Tab-separated table of C-alpha atoms in Angstrom:
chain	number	residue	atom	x	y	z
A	1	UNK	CA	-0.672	11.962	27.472
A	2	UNK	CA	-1.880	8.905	25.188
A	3	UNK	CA	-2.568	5.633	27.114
A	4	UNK	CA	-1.839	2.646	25.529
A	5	UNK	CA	-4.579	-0.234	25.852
A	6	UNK	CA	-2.829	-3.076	27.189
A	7	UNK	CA	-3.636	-6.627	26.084
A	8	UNK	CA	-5.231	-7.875	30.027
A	9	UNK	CA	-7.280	-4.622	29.494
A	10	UNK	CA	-9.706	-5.826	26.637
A	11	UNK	CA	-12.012	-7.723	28.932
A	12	UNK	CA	-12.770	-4.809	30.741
A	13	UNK	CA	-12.825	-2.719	27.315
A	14	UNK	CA	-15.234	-4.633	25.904
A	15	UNK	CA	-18.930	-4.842	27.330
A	16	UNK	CA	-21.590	-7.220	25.716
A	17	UNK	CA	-24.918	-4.810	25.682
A	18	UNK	CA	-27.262	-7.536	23.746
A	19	UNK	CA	-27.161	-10.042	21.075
A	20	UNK	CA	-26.473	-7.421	18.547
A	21	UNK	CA	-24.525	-4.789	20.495
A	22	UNK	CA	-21.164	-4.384	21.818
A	23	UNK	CA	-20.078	-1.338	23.643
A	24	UNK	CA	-16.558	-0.305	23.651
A	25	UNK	CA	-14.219	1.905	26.283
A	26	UNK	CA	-11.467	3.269	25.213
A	27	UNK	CA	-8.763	5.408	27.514
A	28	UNK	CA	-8.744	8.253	25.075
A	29	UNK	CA	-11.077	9.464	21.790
A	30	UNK	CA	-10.472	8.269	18.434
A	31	UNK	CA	-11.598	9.426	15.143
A	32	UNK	CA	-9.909	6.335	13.512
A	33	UNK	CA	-12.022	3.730	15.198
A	34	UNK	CA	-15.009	3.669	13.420
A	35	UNK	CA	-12.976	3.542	10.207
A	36	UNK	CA	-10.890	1.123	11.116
A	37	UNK	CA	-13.508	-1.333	11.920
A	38	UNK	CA	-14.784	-1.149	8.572
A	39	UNK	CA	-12.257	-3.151	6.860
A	40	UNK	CA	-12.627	-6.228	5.540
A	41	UNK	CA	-9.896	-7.818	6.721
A	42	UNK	CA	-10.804	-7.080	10.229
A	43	UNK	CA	-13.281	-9.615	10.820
A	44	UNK	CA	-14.350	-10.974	14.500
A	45	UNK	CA	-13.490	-14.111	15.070
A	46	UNK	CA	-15.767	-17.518	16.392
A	47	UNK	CA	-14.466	-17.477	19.997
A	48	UNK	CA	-16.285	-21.142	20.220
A	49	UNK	CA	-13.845	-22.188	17.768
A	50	UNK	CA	-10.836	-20.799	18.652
A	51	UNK	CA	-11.008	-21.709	22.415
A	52	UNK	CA	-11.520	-25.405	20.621
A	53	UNK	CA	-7.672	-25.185	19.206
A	54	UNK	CA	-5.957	-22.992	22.298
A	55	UNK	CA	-3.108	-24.599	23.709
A	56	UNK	CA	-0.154	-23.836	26.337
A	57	UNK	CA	2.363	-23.416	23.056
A	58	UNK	CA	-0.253	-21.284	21.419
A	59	UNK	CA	-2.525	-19.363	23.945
A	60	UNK	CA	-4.406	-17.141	21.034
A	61	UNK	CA	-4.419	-19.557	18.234
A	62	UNK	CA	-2.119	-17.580	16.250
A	63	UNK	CA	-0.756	-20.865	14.980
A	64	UNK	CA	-3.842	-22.509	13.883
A	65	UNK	CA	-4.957	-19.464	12.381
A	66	UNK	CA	-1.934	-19.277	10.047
A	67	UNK	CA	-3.508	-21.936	8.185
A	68	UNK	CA	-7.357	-22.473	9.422
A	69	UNK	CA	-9.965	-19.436	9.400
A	70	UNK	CA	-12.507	-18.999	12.193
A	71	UNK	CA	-14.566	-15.896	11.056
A	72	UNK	CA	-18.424	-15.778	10.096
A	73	UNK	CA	-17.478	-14.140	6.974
A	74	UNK	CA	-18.761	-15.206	3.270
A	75	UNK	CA	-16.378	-17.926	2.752
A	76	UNK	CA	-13.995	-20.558	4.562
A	77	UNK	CA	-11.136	-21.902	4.032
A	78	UNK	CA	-11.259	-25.620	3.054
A	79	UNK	CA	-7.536	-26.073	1.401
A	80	UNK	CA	-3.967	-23.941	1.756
A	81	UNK	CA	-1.056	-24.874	0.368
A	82	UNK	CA	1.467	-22.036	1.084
A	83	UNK	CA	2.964	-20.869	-2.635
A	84	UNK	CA	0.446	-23.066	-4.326
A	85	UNK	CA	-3.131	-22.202	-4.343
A	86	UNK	CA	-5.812	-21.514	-1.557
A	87	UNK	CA	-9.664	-22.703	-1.913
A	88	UNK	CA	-12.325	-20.943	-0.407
A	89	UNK	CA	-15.934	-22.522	-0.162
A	90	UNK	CA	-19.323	-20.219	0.400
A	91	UNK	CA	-20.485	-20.438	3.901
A	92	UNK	CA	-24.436	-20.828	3.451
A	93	UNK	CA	-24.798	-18.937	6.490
A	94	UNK	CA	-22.847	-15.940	5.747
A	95	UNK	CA	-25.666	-12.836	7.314
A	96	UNK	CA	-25.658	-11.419	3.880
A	97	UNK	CA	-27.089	-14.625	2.016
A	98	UNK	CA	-24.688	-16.868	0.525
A	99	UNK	CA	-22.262	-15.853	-2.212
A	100	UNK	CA	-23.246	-16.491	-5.468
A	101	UNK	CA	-19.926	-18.210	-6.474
A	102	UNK	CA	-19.741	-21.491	-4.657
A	103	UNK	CA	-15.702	-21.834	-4.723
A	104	UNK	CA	-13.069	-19.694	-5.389
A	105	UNK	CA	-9.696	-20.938	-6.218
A	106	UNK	CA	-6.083	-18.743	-5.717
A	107	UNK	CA	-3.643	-20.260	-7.213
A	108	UNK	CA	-0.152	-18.627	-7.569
A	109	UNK	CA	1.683	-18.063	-10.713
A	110	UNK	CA	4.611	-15.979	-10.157
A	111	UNK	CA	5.260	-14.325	-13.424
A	112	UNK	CA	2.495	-11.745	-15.291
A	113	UNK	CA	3.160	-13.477	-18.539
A	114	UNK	CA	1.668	-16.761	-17.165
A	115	UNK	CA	-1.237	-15.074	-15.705
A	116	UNK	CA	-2.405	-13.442	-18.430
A	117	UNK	CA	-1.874	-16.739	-20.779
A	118	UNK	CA	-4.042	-18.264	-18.280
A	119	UNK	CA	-6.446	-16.065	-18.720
A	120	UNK	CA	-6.677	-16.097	-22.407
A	121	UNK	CA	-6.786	-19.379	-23.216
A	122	UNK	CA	-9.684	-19.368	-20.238
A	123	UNK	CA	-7.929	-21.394	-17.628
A	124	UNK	CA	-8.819	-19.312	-15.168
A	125	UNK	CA	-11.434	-16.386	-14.716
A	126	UNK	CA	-9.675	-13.838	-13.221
A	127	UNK	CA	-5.922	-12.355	-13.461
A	128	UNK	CA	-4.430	-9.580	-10.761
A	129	UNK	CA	-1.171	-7.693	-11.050
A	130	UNK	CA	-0.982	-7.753	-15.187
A	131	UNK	CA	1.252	-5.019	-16.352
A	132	UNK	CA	0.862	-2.042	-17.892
A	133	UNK	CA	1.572	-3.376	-21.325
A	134	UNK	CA	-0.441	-6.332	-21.189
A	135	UNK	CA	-2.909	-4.553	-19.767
A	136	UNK	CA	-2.816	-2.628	-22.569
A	137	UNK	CA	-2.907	-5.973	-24.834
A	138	UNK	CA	-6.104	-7.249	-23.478
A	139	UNK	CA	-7.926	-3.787	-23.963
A	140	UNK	CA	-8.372	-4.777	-27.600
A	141	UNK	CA	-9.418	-8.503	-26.877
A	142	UNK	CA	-12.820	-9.735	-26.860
A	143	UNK	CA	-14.350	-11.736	-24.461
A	144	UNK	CA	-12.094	-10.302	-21.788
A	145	UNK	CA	-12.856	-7.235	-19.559
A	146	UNK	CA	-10.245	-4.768	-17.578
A	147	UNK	CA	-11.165	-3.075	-14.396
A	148	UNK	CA	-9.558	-0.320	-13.326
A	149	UNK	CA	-9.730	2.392	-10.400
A	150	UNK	CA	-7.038	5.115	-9.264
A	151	UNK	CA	-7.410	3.704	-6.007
A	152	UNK	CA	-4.595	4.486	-3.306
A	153	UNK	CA	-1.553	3.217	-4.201
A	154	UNK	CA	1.602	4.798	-4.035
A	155	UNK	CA	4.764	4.227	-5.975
A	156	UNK	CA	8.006	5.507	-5.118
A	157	UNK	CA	11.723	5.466	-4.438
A	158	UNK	CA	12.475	6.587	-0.965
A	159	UNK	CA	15.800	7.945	0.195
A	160	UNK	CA	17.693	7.087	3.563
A	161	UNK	CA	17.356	10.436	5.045
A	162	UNK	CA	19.764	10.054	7.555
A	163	UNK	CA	22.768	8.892	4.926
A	164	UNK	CA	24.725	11.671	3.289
A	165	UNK	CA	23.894	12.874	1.162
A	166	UNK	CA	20.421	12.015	1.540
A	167	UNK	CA	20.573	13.789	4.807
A	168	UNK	CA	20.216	17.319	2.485
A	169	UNK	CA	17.076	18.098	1.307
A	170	UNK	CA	18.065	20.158	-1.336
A	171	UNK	CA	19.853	16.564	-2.748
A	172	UNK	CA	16.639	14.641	-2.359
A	173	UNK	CA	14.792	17.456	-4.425
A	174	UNK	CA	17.132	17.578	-6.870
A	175	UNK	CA	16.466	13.705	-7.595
A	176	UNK	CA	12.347	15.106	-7.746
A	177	UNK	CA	13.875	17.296	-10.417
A	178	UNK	CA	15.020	14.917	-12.468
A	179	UNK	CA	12.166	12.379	-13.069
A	180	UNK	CA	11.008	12.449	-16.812
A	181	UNK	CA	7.582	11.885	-15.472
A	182	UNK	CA	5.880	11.946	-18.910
A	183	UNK	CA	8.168	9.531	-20.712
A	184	UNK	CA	7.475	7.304	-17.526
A	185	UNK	CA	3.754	7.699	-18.082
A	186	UNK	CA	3.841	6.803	-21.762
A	187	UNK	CA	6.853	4.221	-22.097
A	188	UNK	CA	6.149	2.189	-18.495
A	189	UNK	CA	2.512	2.689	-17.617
A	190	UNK	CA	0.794	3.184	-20.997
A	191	UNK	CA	-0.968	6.363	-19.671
A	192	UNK	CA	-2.543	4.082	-16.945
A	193	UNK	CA	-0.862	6.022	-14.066
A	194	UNK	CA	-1.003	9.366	-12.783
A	195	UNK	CA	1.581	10.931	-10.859
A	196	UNK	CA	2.032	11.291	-7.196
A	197	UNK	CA	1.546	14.429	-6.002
A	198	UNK	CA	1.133	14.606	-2.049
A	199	UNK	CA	2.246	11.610	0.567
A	200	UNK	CA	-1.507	11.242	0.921
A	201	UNK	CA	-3.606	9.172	-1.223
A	202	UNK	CA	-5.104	11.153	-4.004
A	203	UNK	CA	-8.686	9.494	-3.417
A	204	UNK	CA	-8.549	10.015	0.170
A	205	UNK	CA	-10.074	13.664	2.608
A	206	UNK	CA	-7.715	16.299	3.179
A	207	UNK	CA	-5.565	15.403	0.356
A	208	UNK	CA	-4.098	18.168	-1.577
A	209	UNK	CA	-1.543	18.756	-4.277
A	210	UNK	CA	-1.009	22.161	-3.419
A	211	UNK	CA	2.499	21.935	-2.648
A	212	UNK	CA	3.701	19.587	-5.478
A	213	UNK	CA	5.939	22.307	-7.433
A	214	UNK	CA	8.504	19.426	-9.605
A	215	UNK	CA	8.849	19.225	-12.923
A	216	UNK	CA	11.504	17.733	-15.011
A	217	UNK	CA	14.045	20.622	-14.371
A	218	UNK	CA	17.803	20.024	-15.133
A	219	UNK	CA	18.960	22.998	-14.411
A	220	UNK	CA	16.907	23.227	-10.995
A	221	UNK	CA	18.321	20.204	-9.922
A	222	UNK	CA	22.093	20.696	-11.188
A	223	UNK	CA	21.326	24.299	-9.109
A	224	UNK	CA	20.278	22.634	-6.006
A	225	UNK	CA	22.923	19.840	-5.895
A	226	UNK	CA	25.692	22.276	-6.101
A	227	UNK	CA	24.009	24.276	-3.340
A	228	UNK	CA	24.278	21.299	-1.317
A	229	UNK	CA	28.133	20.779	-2.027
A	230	UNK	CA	27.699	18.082	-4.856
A	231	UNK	CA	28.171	20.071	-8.285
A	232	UNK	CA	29.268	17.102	-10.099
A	233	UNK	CA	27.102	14.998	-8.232
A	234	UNK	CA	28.160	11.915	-6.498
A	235	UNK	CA	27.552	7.741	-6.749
A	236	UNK	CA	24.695	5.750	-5.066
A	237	UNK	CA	22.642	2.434	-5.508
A	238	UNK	CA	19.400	1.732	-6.167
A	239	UNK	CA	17.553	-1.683	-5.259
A	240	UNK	CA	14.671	-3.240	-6.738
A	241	UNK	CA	12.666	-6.629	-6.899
A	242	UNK	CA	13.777	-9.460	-9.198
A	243	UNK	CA	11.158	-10.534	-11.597
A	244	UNK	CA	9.179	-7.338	-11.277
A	245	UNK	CA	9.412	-5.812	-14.858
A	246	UNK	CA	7.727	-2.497	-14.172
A	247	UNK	CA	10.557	-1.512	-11.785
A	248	UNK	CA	13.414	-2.589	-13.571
A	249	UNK	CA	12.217	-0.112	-16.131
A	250	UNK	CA	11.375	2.568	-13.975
A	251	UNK	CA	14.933	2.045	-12.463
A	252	UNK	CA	16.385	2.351	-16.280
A	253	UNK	CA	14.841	5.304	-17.099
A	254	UNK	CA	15.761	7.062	-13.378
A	255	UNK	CA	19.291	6.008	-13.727
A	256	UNK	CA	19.839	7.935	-17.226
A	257	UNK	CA	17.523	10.857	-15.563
A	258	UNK	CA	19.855	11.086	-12.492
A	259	UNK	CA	23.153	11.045	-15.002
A	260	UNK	CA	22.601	13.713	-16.283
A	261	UNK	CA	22.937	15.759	-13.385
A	262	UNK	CA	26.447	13.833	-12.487
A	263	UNK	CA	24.411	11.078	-10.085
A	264	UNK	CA	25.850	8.110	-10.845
A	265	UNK	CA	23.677	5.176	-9.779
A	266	UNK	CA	24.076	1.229	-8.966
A	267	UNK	CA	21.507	-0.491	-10.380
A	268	UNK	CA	20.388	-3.927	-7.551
A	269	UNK	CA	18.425	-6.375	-8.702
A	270	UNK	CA	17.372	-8.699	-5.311
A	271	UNK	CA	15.082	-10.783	-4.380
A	272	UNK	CA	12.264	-9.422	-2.598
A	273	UNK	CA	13.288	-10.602	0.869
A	274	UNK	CA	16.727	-9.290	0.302
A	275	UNK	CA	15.734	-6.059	-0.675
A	276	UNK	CA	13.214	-5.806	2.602
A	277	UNK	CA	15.729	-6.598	4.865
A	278	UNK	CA	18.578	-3.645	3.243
A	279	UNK	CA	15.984	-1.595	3.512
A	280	UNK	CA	14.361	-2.044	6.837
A	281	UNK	CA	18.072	-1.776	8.632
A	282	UNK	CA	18.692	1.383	6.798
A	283	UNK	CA	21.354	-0.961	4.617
A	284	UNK	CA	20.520	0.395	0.784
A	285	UNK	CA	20.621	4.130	-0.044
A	286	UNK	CA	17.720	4.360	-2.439
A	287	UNK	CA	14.781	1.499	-3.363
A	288	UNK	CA	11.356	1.008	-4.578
A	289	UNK	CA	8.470	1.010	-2.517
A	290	UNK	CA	4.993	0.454	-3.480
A	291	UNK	CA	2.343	0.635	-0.799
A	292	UNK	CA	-1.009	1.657	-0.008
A	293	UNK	CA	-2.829	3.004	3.493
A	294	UNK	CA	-5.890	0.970	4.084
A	295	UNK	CA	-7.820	3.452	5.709
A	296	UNK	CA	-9.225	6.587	3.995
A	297	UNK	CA	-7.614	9.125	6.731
A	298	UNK	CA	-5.145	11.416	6.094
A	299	UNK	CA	-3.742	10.861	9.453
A	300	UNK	CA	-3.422	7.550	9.444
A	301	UNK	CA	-1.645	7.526	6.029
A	302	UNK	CA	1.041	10.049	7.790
A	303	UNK	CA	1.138	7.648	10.691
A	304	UNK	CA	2.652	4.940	8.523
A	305	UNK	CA	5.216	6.592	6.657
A	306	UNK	CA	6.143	9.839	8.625
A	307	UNK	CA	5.701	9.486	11.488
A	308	UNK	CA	9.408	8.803	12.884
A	309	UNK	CA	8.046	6.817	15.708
A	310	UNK	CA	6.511	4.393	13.235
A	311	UNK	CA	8.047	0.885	13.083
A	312	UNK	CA	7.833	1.142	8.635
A	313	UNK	CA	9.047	4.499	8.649
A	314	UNK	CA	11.977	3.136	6.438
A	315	UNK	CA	13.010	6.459	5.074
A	316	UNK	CA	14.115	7.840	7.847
A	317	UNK	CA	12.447	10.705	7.849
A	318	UNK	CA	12.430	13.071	10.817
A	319	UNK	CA	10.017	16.317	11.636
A	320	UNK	CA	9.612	17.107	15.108
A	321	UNK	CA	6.388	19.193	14.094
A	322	UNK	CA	5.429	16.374	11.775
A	323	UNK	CA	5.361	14.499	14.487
A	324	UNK	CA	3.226	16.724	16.841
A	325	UNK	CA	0.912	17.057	13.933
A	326	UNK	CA	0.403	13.559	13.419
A	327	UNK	CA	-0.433	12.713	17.022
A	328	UNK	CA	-2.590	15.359	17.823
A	329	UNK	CA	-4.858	14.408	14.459
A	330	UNK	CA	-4.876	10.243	15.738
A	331	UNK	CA	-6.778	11.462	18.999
A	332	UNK	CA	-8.570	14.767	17.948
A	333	UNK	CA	-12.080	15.048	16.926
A	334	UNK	CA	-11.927	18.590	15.817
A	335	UNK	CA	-12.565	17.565	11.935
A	336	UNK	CA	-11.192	21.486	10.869
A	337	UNK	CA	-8.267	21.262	12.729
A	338	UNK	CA	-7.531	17.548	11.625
A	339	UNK	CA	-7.692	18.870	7.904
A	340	UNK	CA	-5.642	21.711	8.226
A	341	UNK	CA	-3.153	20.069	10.242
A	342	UNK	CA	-2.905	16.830	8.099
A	343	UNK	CA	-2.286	20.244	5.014
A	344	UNK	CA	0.790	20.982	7.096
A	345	UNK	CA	2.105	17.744	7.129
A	346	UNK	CA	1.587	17.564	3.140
A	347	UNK	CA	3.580	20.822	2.832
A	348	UNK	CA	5.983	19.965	4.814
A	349	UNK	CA	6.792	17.023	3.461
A	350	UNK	CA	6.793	18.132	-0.196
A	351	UNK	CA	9.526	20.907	0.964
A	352	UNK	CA	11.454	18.190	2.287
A	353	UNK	CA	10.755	15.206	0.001
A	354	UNK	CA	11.974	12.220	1.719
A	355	UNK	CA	10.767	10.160	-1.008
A	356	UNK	CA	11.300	10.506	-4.962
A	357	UNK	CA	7.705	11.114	-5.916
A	358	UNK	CA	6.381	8.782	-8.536
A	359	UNK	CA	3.359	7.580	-9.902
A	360	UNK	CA	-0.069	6.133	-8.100
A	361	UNK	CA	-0.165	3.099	-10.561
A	362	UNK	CA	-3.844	2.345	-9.983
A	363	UNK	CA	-5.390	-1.132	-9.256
A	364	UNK	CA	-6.575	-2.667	-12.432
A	365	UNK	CA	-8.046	-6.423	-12.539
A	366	UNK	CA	-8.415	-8.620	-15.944
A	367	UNK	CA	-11.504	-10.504	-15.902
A	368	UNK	CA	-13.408	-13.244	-18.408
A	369	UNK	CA	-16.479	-11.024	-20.109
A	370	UNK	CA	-18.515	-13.110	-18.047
A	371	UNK	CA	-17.466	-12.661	-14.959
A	372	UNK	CA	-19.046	-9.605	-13.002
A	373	UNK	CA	-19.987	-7.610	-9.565
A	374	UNK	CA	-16.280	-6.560	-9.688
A	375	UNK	CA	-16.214	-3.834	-6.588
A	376	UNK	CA	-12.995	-2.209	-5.223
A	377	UNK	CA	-12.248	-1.890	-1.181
A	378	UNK	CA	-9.487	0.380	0.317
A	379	UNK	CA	-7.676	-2.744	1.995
A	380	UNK	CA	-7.275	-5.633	-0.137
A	381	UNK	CA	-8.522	-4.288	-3.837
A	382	UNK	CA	-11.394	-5.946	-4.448
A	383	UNK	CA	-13.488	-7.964	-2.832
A	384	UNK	CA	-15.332	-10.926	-4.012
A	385	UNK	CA	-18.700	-11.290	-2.628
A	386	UNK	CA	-19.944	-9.191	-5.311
A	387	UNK	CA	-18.461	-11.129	-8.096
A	388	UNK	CA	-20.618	-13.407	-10.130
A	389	UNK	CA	-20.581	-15.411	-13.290
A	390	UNK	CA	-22.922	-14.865	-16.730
């Protein structure tokens, strides 16, 4: 049986060796560990510091850390304004050398359009989360470059597997049936998309697209919803996020798609937090849901979303060998048997498609010509160390 490490047992976990060395006990073995500790965004804290701002209220700082930084990574935090902008400054004794650019400044504008006007008229250096067609826009622009990696994104609308009549299979493959995935490519992401083929990163080992059979099919899918009892279909809803334009044309194009097959679907437009809450109690029968795994391990991945013991396992989605699978692969160290079983979980999941498979949208970042070192990273998208100016 897996043992849990328990929060009083980290002292004991954890044994300083020498200035440079930690050693580490853990109850059971884990292949993840090592790649976990990789991430960037797992940095180790100044324990000098923090013990500095402990307090009864606030016993591990999580507080002051919501709005101070206490890590010995390239950069500090010297202002945050929460929905305004964040500035970073270089920390000269970063063990790498010091960055090369001195300050970095986030700020937030909340549409695409403004980004990318900012960007133009050289307001600011770098723009993140352009779409598709502006994307597209500043391709043919000089003094402005566009970055772009597959990376490990995943797009999709997942289906409450335990609501009729998204409790049938053969209904939730029908849906897989119906997605003009080529007029998606072309109309939505201007051919900078590819689409989704396993529940497994594309980039990432033991992925395989083996089992991805769909096509756009009418006939396949009219065939299987009338199998399942629904020949002329039946009405649902599908939710997505105010102001994002990519999705509210996605959702278009999906709910023409599904009419033709007699699936008759709501259209939601809510805000973001709205749509996160429906979804999270299992309130809205369909939504988007755009996500990546920051660790390149299949099992991990399959931890997250299919696992039906995970806490964002918001589909619903239930496989008793799944399951087994999944946990046997977090603790094993049998690399063969982690591959073949993570295959399983791949083909089992594309038989029962608990999600409507879409597109991985890539990462793409607009820069000024000038600007360079751009580098992509699994958890955050880029990281910016590496970037300097010309």
């Amino acid at each position: 049986m897996t043992q849990i490490l328990k929060i009083e047992d980290f002292d004991a976990a954890f044994t300083r060796v020498d200035d440079m060395t930690v050693r580490v006990s853990i109850p059971n073995a884990s292949p993840l560990l090592e790649k976990l500790w990789i991430n960037s965004d797992l940095g180790i804290l100044d324990s000098d510091t923090m013990k500095e701002h402990l307090t009864p209220e606030d016993p591990w700082g999580q507080r002051w850390l919501a709005t101070n930084s206490a890590s010995f990574g390239p950069y500090k935090v010297t202002k945050y304004s929460p929905g305004q902008e964040i500035i970073y400054e270089a920390n000269t004794d970063y063990y790498r050398g010091a960055p090369k650019l001195k300050k970095v400044i986030f700020r937030e504008m909340p549409t695409s359009a403004n980004r990318l006007a900012a960007l133009q008229a050289g307001a600011v250096d770098v723009a993140e989360y352009l779409s598709p067609r502006e994307l597209s826009m500043l391709g043919q622009m000089p003094g402005v470059t566009v970055n772009k990696v597959f990376g490990n994104f995943i797009h999709r609308v997942e289906m409450q597997n335990e609501t009729p009549p998204f409790d049938n299979p053969k209904v939730r493959l029908a849906l897989n049936y119906l997605v003009p995935r080529d007029e998606i490519a072309k109309a939505v992401y201007f051919d900078t998309a590819r689409p989704t083929k396993s529940p497994i990163s594309e980039i990432y080992p033991a992925f395989t697209d083996e089992y991805y059979n769909f096509s756009n099919d009418l006939e396949k899918a009219k065939a299987l919803l009338a199998e399942a009892g629904l020949p002329d279909g039946f009405k649902t809803e599908l939710g997505y996020r105010t102001g994002d334009q990519l999705e509210e044309e996605l959702a278009v194009i999906l709910k023409t798609a599904f009419a033709k097959a007699g699936v008759d679907v709501t259209l939601s437009k809510l805000p973001a937090s709205t749509l996160v809450e429906r979804y999270t109690k299992g309130q809205i029968p369909m939504y988007f849901f755009r996500d990546m795994a920051i660790v390149p391990d299949a099992a991990y991945v399959a931890n997250l979303w299919l696992n039906s013991n995970s806490l964002i396992d918001y589909s619903r989605f239930h496989s008793d060998e799944v399951n087994a699978l999944i946990n046997s692969a977090l603790t094993s160290t049998d690399e063969d048997k982690r591959r073949a079983d993570m295959k399983r979980v791949q083909q089992i999941t594309m038989e029962n498609a608990p999600w409507v498979f879409l597109f991985n949208p890539g990462y793409q970042l607009a820069t000024r010509q000038n600007v360079k070192g751009y580098s992509w990273y699994t958890p955050n998208g880029n990281a910016w160390f590496d970037f300097h100016k010309e």
